[in-house]
């Protein structure tokens, strides 16, 4: 999340700086701003989606490992009870 936050902050600072030193007219600047906003919004969404996917994969791996450990423990307990 720090990466996404830093990215969004950088985008905001870059946009503000661009507006202050823009050599274009107001309407051209607004069109350019709208286009870049869509681009950066999509990039931020893609980054967030990738981050959430990696979290999901890590979570699923841990769940599978814990389930495997639990199954092993149950099987061991069953063998001890049979003796």
PDB file of N, CA and C in Angstrom:
ATOM      1  N   UNK A   1       0.824  -1.195   0.000  1.00  0.00           N
ATOM      2  CA  UNK A   1       0.000   0.000   0.000  1.00  0.00           C
ATOM      3  C   UNK A   1       0.868   1.258   0.000  1.00  0.00           C
ATOM      4  N   UNK A   2       2.079   1.171   0.588  1.00  0.00           N
ATOM      5  CA  UNK A   2       2.963   2.326   0.592  1.00  0.00           C
ATOM      6  C   UNK A   2       3.333   2.723  -0.834  1.00  0.00           C
ATOM      7  N   UNK A   3       3.545   1.727  -1.679  1.00  0.00           N
ATOM      8  CA  UNK A   3       3.929   1.999  -3.063  1.00  0.00           C
ATOM      9  C   UNK A   3       2.794   2.714  -3.786  1.00  0.00           C
ATOM     10  N   UNK A   4       1.580   2.237  -3.591  1.00  0.00           N
ATOM     11  CA  UNK A   4       0.424   2.854  -4.246  1.00  0.00           C
ATOM     12  C   UNK A   4       0.241   4.288  -3.740  1.00  0.00           C
ATOM     13  N   UNK A   5       0.377   4.481  -2.429  1.00  0.00           N
ATOM     14  CA  UNK A   5       0.247   5.817  -1.858  1.00  0.00           C
ATOM     15  C   UNK A   5       1.313   6.764  -2.387  1.00  0.00           C
ATOM     16  N   UNK A   6       2.548   6.278  -2.463  1.00  0.00           N
ATOM     17  CA  UNK A   6       3.636   7.110  -2.985  1.00  0.00           C
ATOM     18  C   UNK A   6       3.406   7.435  -4.458  1.00  0.00           C
ATOM     19  N   UNK A   7       2.906   6.458  -5.198  1.00  0.00           N
ATOM     20  CA  UNK A   7       2.611   6.681  -6.614  1.00  0.00           C
ATOM     21  C   UNK A   7       1.545   7.761  -6.778  1.00  0.00           C
ATOM     22  N   UNK A   8       0.476   7.663  -6.004  1.00  0.00           N
ATOM     23  CA  UNK A   8      -0.600   8.651  -6.105  1.00  0.00           C
ATOM     24  C   UNK A   8      -0.127  10.037  -5.681  1.00  0.00           C
ATOM     25  N   UNK A   9       0.695  10.101  -4.643  1.00  0.00           N
ATOM     26  CA  UNK A   9       1.231  11.383  -4.204  1.00  0.00           C
ATOM     27  C   UNK A   9       2.120  11.982  -5.290  1.00  0.00           C
ATOM     28  N   UNK A  10       2.964  11.171  -5.883  1.00  0.00           N
ATOM     29  CA  UNK A  10       3.823  11.642  -6.970  1.00  0.00           C
ATOM     30  C   UNK A  10       3.020  12.135  -8.156  1.00  0.00           C
ATOM     31  N   UNK A  11       1.956  11.421  -8.458  1.00  0.00           N
ATOM     32  CA  UNK A  11       1.080  11.835  -9.559  1.00  0.00           C
ATOM     33  C   UNK A  11       0.454  13.191  -9.277  1.00  0.00           C
ATOM     34  N   UNK A  12      -0.020  13.380  -8.061  1.00  0.00           N
ATOM     35  CA  UNK A  12      -0.649  14.649  -7.695  1.00  0.00           C
ATOM     36  C   UNK A  12       0.352  15.802  -7.768  1.00  0.00           C
ATOM     37  N   UNK A  13       1.552  15.579  -7.261  1.00  0.00           N
ATOM     38  CA  UNK A  13       2.576  16.625  -7.278  1.00  0.00           C
ATOM     39  C   UNK A  13       2.968  16.946  -8.721  1.00  0.00           C
ATOM     40  N   UNK A  14       3.142  15.916  -9.527  1.00  0.00           N
ATOM     41  CA  UNK A  14       3.492  16.128 -10.928  1.00  0.00           C
ATOM     42  C   UNK A  14       2.417  16.873 -11.691  1.00  0.00           C
ATOM     43  N   UNK A  15       1.172  16.541 -11.407  1.00  0.00           N
ATOM     44  CA  UNK A  15       0.058  17.224 -12.074  1.00  0.00           C
ATOM     45  C   UNK A  15       0.003  18.693 -11.678  1.00  0.00           C
ATOM     46  N   UNK A  16       0.155  18.968 -10.405  1.00  0.00           N
ATOM     47  CA  UNK A  16       0.120  20.358  -9.933  1.00  0.00           C
ATOM     48  C   UNK A  16       1.268  21.160 -10.545  1.00  0.00           C
ATOM     49  N   UNK A  17       2.439  20.577 -10.581  1.00  0.00           N
ATOM     50  CA  UNK A  17       3.584  21.265 -11.175  1.00  0.00           C
ATOM     51  C   UNK A  17       3.348  21.518 -12.661  1.00  0.00           C
ATOM     52  N   UNK A  18       2.821  20.528 -13.340  1.00  0.00           N
ATOM     53  CA  UNK A  18       2.530  20.675 -14.762  1.00  0.00           C
ATOM     54  C   UNK A  18       1.538  21.783 -15.044  1.00  0.00           C
ATOM     55  N   UNK A  19       0.547  21.901 -14.192  1.00  0.00           N
ATOM     56  CA  UNK A  19      -0.448  22.961 -14.387  1.00  0.00           C
ATOM     57  C   UNK A  19       0.161  24.349 -14.174  1.00  0.00           C
ATOM     58  N   UNK A  20       1.081  24.436 -13.234  1.00  0.00           N
ATOM     59  CA  UNK A  20       1.681  25.742 -12.940  1.00  0.00           C
ATOM     60  C   UNK A  20       2.607  26.232 -14.058  1.00  0.00           C
ATOM     61  N   UNK A  21       3.241  25.315 -14.737  1.00  0.00           N
ATOM     62  CA  UNK A  21       4.200  25.718 -15.769  1.00  0.00           C
ATOM     63  C   UNK A  21       3.709  25.373 -17.178  1.00  0.00           C
ATOM     64  N   UNK A  22       2.439  25.097 -17.323  1.00  0.00           N
ATOM     65  CA  UNK A  22       1.879  24.655 -18.606  1.00  0.00           C
ATOM     66  C   UNK A  22       1.955  25.756 -19.660  1.00  0.00           C
ATOM     67  N   UNK A  23       2.514  25.428 -20.820  1.00  0.00           N
ATOM     68  CA  UNK A  23       2.570  26.409 -21.896  1.00  0.00           C
ATOM     69  C   UNK A  23       1.318  26.399 -22.778  1.00  0.00           C
ATOM     70  N   UNK A  24       0.409  25.479 -22.519  1.00  0.00           N
ATOM     71  CA  UNK A  24      -0.791  25.326 -23.353  1.00  0.00           C
ATOM     72  C   UNK A  24      -1.929  26.191 -22.845  1.00  0.00           C
ATOM     73  N   UNK A  25      -2.964  26.316 -23.678  1.00  0.00           N
ATOM     74  CA  UNK A  25      -4.162  27.050 -23.270  1.00  0.00           C
ATOM     75  C   UNK A  25      -4.935  26.246 -22.238  1.00  0.00           C
ATOM     76  N   UNK A  26      -5.908  26.874 -21.641  1.00  0.00           N
ATOM     77  CA  UNK A  26      -6.701  26.218 -20.612  1.00  0.00           C
ATOM     78  C   UNK A  26      -7.416  24.973 -21.103  1.00  0.00           C
ATOM     79  N   UNK A  27      -8.061  25.042 -22.260  1.00  0.00           N
ATOM     80  CA  UNK A  27      -8.803  23.882 -22.772  1.00  0.00           C
ATOM     81  C   UNK A  27      -7.852  22.747 -23.151  1.00  0.00           C
ATOM     82  N   UNK A  28      -6.709  23.097 -23.746  1.00  0.00           N
ATOM     83  CA  UNK A  28      -5.732  22.054 -24.101  1.00  0.00           C
ATOM     84  C   UNK A  28      -5.168  21.410 -22.835  1.00  0.00           C
ATOM     85  N   UNK A  29      -4.920  22.225 -21.836  1.00  0.00           N
ATOM     86  CA  UNK A  29      -4.398  21.697 -20.567  1.00  0.00           C
ATOM     87  C   UNK A  29      -5.417  20.775 -19.911  1.00  0.00           C
ATOM     88  N   UNK A  30      -6.696  21.163 -19.939  1.00  0.00           N
ATOM     89  CA  UNK A  30      -7.734  20.322 -19.345  1.00  0.00           C
ATOM     90  C   UNK A  30      -7.843  18.982 -20.071  1.00  0.00           C
ATOM     91  N   UNK A  31      -7.769  19.008 -21.400  1.00  0.00           N
ATOM     92  CA  UNK A  31      -7.821  17.752 -22.167  1.00  0.00           C
ATOM     93  C   UNK A  31      -6.644  16.854 -21.816  1.00  0.00           C
ATOM     94  N   UNK A  32      -5.476  17.474 -21.747  1.00  0.00           N
ATOM     95  CA  UNK A  32      -4.276  16.725 -21.410  1.00  0.00           C
ATOM     96  C   UNK A  32      -4.375  16.169 -19.990  1.00  0.00           C
ATOM     97  N   UNK A  33      -4.870  16.974 -19.084  1.00  0.00           N
ATOM     98  CA  UNK A  33      -5.030  16.554 -17.697  1.00  0.00           C
ATOM     99  C   UNK A  33      -6.007  15.388 -17.590  1.00  0.00           C
ATOM    100  N   UNK A  34      -7.099  15.469 -18.320  1.00  0.00           N
ATOM    101  CA  UNK A  34      -8.103  14.398 -18.300  1.00  0.00           C
ATOM    102  C   UNK A  34      -7.493  13.091 -18.824  1.00  0.00           C
ATOM    103  N   UNK A  35      -6.736  13.199 -19.909  1.00  0.00           N
ATOM    104  CA  UNK A  35      -6.109  12.019 -20.508  1.00  0.00           C
ATOM    105  C   UNK A  35      -5.101  11.385 -19.543  1.00  0.00           C
ATOM    106  N   UNK A  36      -4.283  12.224 -18.937  1.00  0.00           N
ATOM    107  CA  UNK A  36      -3.273  11.702 -18.009  1.00  0.00           C
ATOM    108  C   UNK A  36      -3.912  11.153 -16.738  1.00  0.00           C
ATOM    109  N   UNK A  37      -4.990  11.782 -16.294  1.00  0.00           N
ATOM    110  CA  UNK A  37      -5.686  11.291 -15.109  1.00  0.00           C
ATOM    111  C   UNK A  37      -6.217   9.879 -15.353  1.00  0.00           C
ATOM    112  N   UNK A  38      -6.806   9.657 -16.521  1.00  0.00           N
ATOM    113  CA  UNK A  38      -7.301   8.317 -16.854  1.00  0.00           C
ATOM    114  C   UNK A  38      -6.156   7.315 -16.881  1.00  0.00           C
ATOM    115  N   UNK A  39      -5.045   7.712 -17.497  1.00  0.00           N
ATOM    116  CA  UNK A  39      -3.882   6.829 -17.602  1.00  0.00           C
ATOM    117  C   UNK A  39      -3.357   6.456 -16.215  1.00  0.00           C
ATOM    118  N   UNK A  40      -3.130   7.460 -15.383  1.00  0.00           N
ATOM    119  CA  UNK A  40      -2.568   7.197 -14.059  1.00  0.00           C
ATOM    120  C   UNK A  40      -3.553   6.472 -13.152  1.00  0.00           C
ATOM    121  N   UNK A  41      -4.828   6.753 -13.320  1.00  0.00           N
ATOM    122  CA  UNK A  41      -5.841   6.038 -12.542  1.00  0.00           C
ATOM    123  C   UNK A  41      -5.818   4.561 -12.889  1.00  0.00           C
ATOM    124  N   UNK A  42      -5.713   4.253 -14.165  1.00  0.00           N
ATOM    125  CA  UNK A  42      -5.662   2.859 -14.600  1.00  0.00           C
ATOM    126  C   UNK A  42      -4.394   2.190 -14.086  1.00  0.00           C
ATOM    127  N   UNK A  43      -3.271   2.898 -14.136  1.00  0.00           N
ATOM    128  CA  UNK A  43      -2.023   2.338 -13.624  1.00  0.00           C
ATOM    129  C   UNK A  43      -2.125   2.060 -12.125  1.00  0.00           C
ATOM    130  N   UNK A  44      -2.719   2.988 -11.385  1.00  0.00           N
ATOM    131  CA  UNK A  44      -2.888   2.798  -9.949  1.00  0.00           C
ATOM    132  C   UNK A  44      -3.812   1.612  -9.673  1.00  0.00           C
ATOM    133  N   UNK A  45      -4.865   1.487 -10.454  1.00  0.00           N
ATOM    134  CA  UNK A  45      -5.788   0.367 -10.295  1.00  0.00           C
ATOM    135  C   UNK A  45      -5.083  -0.956 -10.600  1.00  0.00           C
ATOM    136  N   UNK A  46      -4.273  -0.961 -11.650  1.00  0.00           N
ATOM    137  CA  UNK A  46      -3.518  -2.170 -11.996  1.00  0.00           C
ATOM    138  C   UNK A  46      -2.538  -2.550 -10.895  1.00  0.00           C
ATOM    139  N   UNK A  47      -1.860  -1.544 -10.338  1.00  0.00           N
ATOM    140  CA  UNK A  47      -0.918  -1.818  -9.248  1.00  0.00           C
ATOM    141  C   UNK A  47      -1.646  -2.371  -8.026  1.00  0.00           C
ATOM    142  N   UNK A  48      -2.772  -1.787  -7.692  1.00  0.00           N
ATOM    143  CA  UNK A  48      -3.542  -2.253  -6.542  1.00  0.00           C
ATOM    144  C   UNK A  48      -4.050  -3.670  -6.776  1.00  0.00           C
ATOM    145  N   UNK A  49      -4.492  -3.949  -7.985  1.00  0.00           N
ATOM    146  CA  UNK A  49      -4.975  -5.288  -8.321  1.00  0.00           C
ATOM    147  C   UNK A  49      -3.848  -6.308  -8.213  1.00  0.00           C
ATOM    148  N   UNK A  50      -2.671  -5.965  -8.731  1.00  0.00           N
ATOM    149  CA  UNK A  50      -1.520  -6.863  -8.628  1.00  0.00           C
ATOM    150  C   UNK A  50      -1.150  -7.119  -7.171  1.00  0.00           C
ATOM    151  N   UNK A  51      -1.165  -6.069  -6.366  1.00  0.00           N
ATOM    152  CA  UNK A  51      -0.842  -6.200  -4.947  1.00  0.00           C
ATOM    153  C   UNK A  51      -1.854  -7.100  -4.242  1.00  0.00           C
ATOM    154  N   UNK A  52      -3.130  -6.900  -4.514  1.00  0.00           N
ATOM    155  CA  UNK A  52      -4.159  -7.733  -3.898  1.00  0.00           C
ATOM    156  C   UNK A  52      -4.051  -9.186  -4.355  1.00  0.00           C
ATOM    157  N   UNK A  53      -3.707  -9.393  -5.617  1.00  0.00           N
ATOM    158  CA  UNK A  53      -3.515 -10.754  -6.114  1.00  0.00           C
ATOM    159  C   UNK A  53      -2.361 -11.442  -5.390  1.00  0.00           C
ATOM    160  N   UNK A  54      -1.272 -10.710  -5.167  1.00  0.00           N
ATOM    161  CA  UNK A  54      -0.136 -11.316  -4.465  1.00  0.00           C
ATOM    162  C   UNK A  54      -0.504 -11.627  -3.017  1.00  0.00           C
ATOM    163  N   UNK A  55      -1.276 -10.752  -2.388  1.00  0.00           N
ATOM    164  CA  UNK A  55      -1.743 -11.038  -1.027  1.00  0.00           C
ATOM    165  C   UNK A  55      -2.631 -12.273  -0.998  1.00  0.00           C
ATOM    166  N   UNK A  56      -3.521 -12.371  -1.976  1.00  0.00           N
ATOM    167  CA  UNK A  56      -4.439 -13.504  -2.058  1.00  0.00           C
ATOM    168  C   UNK A  56      -3.671 -14.812  -2.238  1.00  0.00           C
ATOM    169  N   UNK A  57      -2.657 -14.801  -3.108  1.00  0.00           N
ATOM    170  CA  UNK A  57      -1.858 -16.005  -3.341  1.00  0.00           C
ATOM    171  C   UNK A  57      -1.120 -16.420  -2.078  1.00  0.00           C
ATOM    172  N   UNK A  58      -0.530 -15.444  -1.387  1.00  0.00           N
ATOM    173  CA  UNK A  58       0.173 -15.743  -0.142  1.00  0.00           C
ATOM    174  C   UNK A  58      -0.772 -16.301   0.911  1.00  0.00           C
ATOM    175  N   UNK A  59      -1.942 -15.722   1.013  1.00  0.00           N
ATOM    176  CA  UNK A  59      -2.944 -16.191   1.971  1.00  0.00           C
ATOM    177  C   UNK A  59      -3.353 -17.627   1.649  1.00  0.00           C
ATOM    178  N   UNK A  60      -3.617 -17.909   0.379  1.00  0.00           N
ATOM    179  CA  UNK A  60      -4.033 -19.253  -0.011  1.00  0.00           C
ATOM    180  C   UNK A  60      -2.936 -20.279   0.255  1.00  0.00           C
ATOM    181  N   UNK A  61      -1.673 -19.904   0.030  1.00  0.00           N
ATOM    182  CA  UNK A  61      -0.566 -20.821   0.315  1.00  0.00           C
ATOM    183  C   UNK A  61      -0.501 -21.151   1.796  1.00  0.00           C
ATOM    184  N   UNK A  62      -0.682 -20.132   2.633  1.00  0.00           N
ATOM    185  CA  UNK A  62      -0.651 -20.366   4.082  1.00  0.00           C
ATOM    186  C   UNK A  62      -1.813 -21.251   4.510  1.00  0.00           C
ATOM    187  N   UNK A  63      -2.985 -21.008   3.964  1.00  0.00           N
ATOM    188  CA  UNK A  63      -4.152 -21.826   4.314  1.00  0.00           C
ATOM    189  C   UNK A  63      -3.913 -23.272   3.913  1.00  0.00           C
ATOM    190  N   UNK A  64      -3.372 -23.478   2.710  1.00  0.00           N
ATOM    191  CA  UNK A  64      -3.086 -24.850   2.265  1.00  0.00           C
ATOM    192  C   UNK A  64      -2.060 -25.517   3.171  1.00  0.00           C
ATOM    193  N   UNK A  65      -1.037 -24.756   3.569  1.00  0.00           N
ATOM    194  CA  UNK A  65      -0.017 -25.320   4.455  1.00  0.00           C
ATOM    195  C   UNK A  65      -0.627 -25.681   5.813  1.00  0.00           C
ATOM    196  N   UNK A  66      -1.436 -24.787   6.363  1.00  0.00           N
ATOM    197  CA  UNK A  66      -2.067 -25.068   7.658  1.00  0.00           C
ATOM    198  C   UNK A  66      -3.031 -26.252   7.555  1.00  0.00           C
ATOM    199  N   UNK A  67      -3.751 -26.331   6.458  1.00  0.00           N
ATOM    200  CA  UNK A  67      -4.670 -27.462   6.262  1.00  0.00           C
ATOM    201  C   UNK A  67      -3.884 -28.762   6.166  1.00  0.00           C
ATOM    202  N   UNK A  68      -2.759 -28.733   5.453  1.00  0.00           N
ATOM    203  CA  UNK A  68      -1.917 -29.922   5.352  1.00  0.00           C
ATOM    204  C   UNK A  68      -1.356 -30.316   6.702  1.00  0.00           C
ATOM    205  N   UNK A  69      -0.917 -29.334   7.486  1.00  0.00           N
ATOM    206  CA  UNK A  69      -0.408 -29.624   8.835  1.00  0.00           C
ATOM    207  C   UNK A  69      -1.507 -30.208   9.712  1.00  0.00           C
ATOM    208  N   UNK A  70      -2.702 -29.676   9.585  1.00  0.00           N
ATOM    209  CA  UNK A  70      -3.829 -30.186  10.374  1.00  0.00           C
ATOM    210  C   UNK A  70      -4.173 -31.605   9.980  1.00  0.00           C
ATOM    211  N   UNK A  71      -4.162 -31.898   8.697  1.00  0.00           N
ATOM    212  CA  UNK A  71      -4.448 -33.256   8.228  1.00  0.00           C
ATOM    213  C   UNK A  71      -3.394 -34.224   8.738  1.00  0.00           C
ATOM    214  N   UNK A  72      -2.131 -33.809   8.680  1.00  0.00           N
ATOM    215  CA  UNK A  72      -1.056 -34.658   9.180  1.00  0.00           C
ATOM    216  C   UNK A  72      -1.231 -34.924  10.668  1.00  0.00           C
ATOM    217  N   UNK A  73      -1.589 -33.906  11.420  1.00  0.00           N
ATOM    218  CA  UNK A  73      -1.793 -34.067  12.856  1.00  0.00           C
ATOM    219  C   UNK A  73      -2.963 -35.007  13.142  1.00  0.00           C
ATOM    220  N   UNK A  74      -4.031 -34.874  12.386  1.00  0.00           N
ATOM    221  CA  UNK A  74      -5.199 -35.741  12.581  1.00  0.00           C
ATOM    222  C   UNK A  74      -4.851 -37.181  12.230  1.00  0.00           C
ATOM    223  N   UNK A  75      -4.134 -37.384  11.124  1.00  0.00           N
ATOM    224  CA  UNK A  75      -3.732 -38.741  10.732  1.00  0.00           C
ATOM    225  C   UNK A  75      -2.830 -39.362  11.795  1.00  0.00           C
ATOM    226  N   UNK A  76      -1.923 -38.584  12.342  1.00  0.00           N
ATOM    227  CA  UNK A  76      -1.027 -39.072  13.390  1.00  0.00           C
ATOM    228  C   UNK A  76      -1.824 -39.433  14.637  1.00  0.00           C
ATOM    229  N   UNK A  77      -2.779 -38.617  14.970  1.00  0.00           N
ATOM    230  CA  UNK A  77      -3.622 -38.879  16.138  1.00  0.00           C
ATOM    231  C   UNK A  77      -4.434 -40.148  15.937  1.00  0.00           C
ATOM    232  N   UNK A  78      -4.954 -40.357  14.734  1.00  0.00           N
ATOM    233  CA  UNK A  78      -5.718 -41.568  14.431  1.00  0.00           C
ATOM    234  C   UNK A  78      -4.843 -42.804  14.598  1.00  0.00           C
ATOM    235  N   UNK A  79      -3.589 -42.720  14.130  1.00  0.00           N
ATOM    236  CA  UNK A  79      -2.677 -43.868  14.259  1.00  0.00           C
ATOM    237  C   UNK A  79      -2.366 -44.145  15.713  1.00  0.00           C
ATOM    238  N   UNK A  80      -2.190 -43.099  16.519  1.00  0.00           N
ATOM    239  CA  UNK A  80      -1.902 -43.290  17.939  1.00  0.00           C
ATOM    240  C   UNK A  80      -3.099 -43.879  18.676  1.00  0.00           C
ATOM    241  N   UNK A  81      -4.285 -43.517  18.262  1.00  0.00           N
ATOM    242  CA  UNK A  81      -5.479 -44.038  18.915  1.00  0.00           C
ATOM    243  C   UNK A  81      -5.671 -45.513  18.580  1.00  0.00           C
ATOM    244  N   UNK A  82      -5.325 -45.908  17.351  1.00  0.00           N
ATOM    245  CA  UNK A  82      -5.486 -47.302  16.916  1.00  0.00           C
ATOM    246  C   UNK A  82      -4.568 -48.232  17.681  1.00  0.00           C
ATOM    247  N   UNK A  83      -3.413 -47.734  18.106  1.00  0.00           N
ATOM    248  CA  UNK A  83      -2.460 -48.589  18.822  1.00  0.00           C
ATOM    249  C   UNK A  83      -3.027 -48.939  20.131  1.00  0.00           C
TER     250      UNK A  83
END
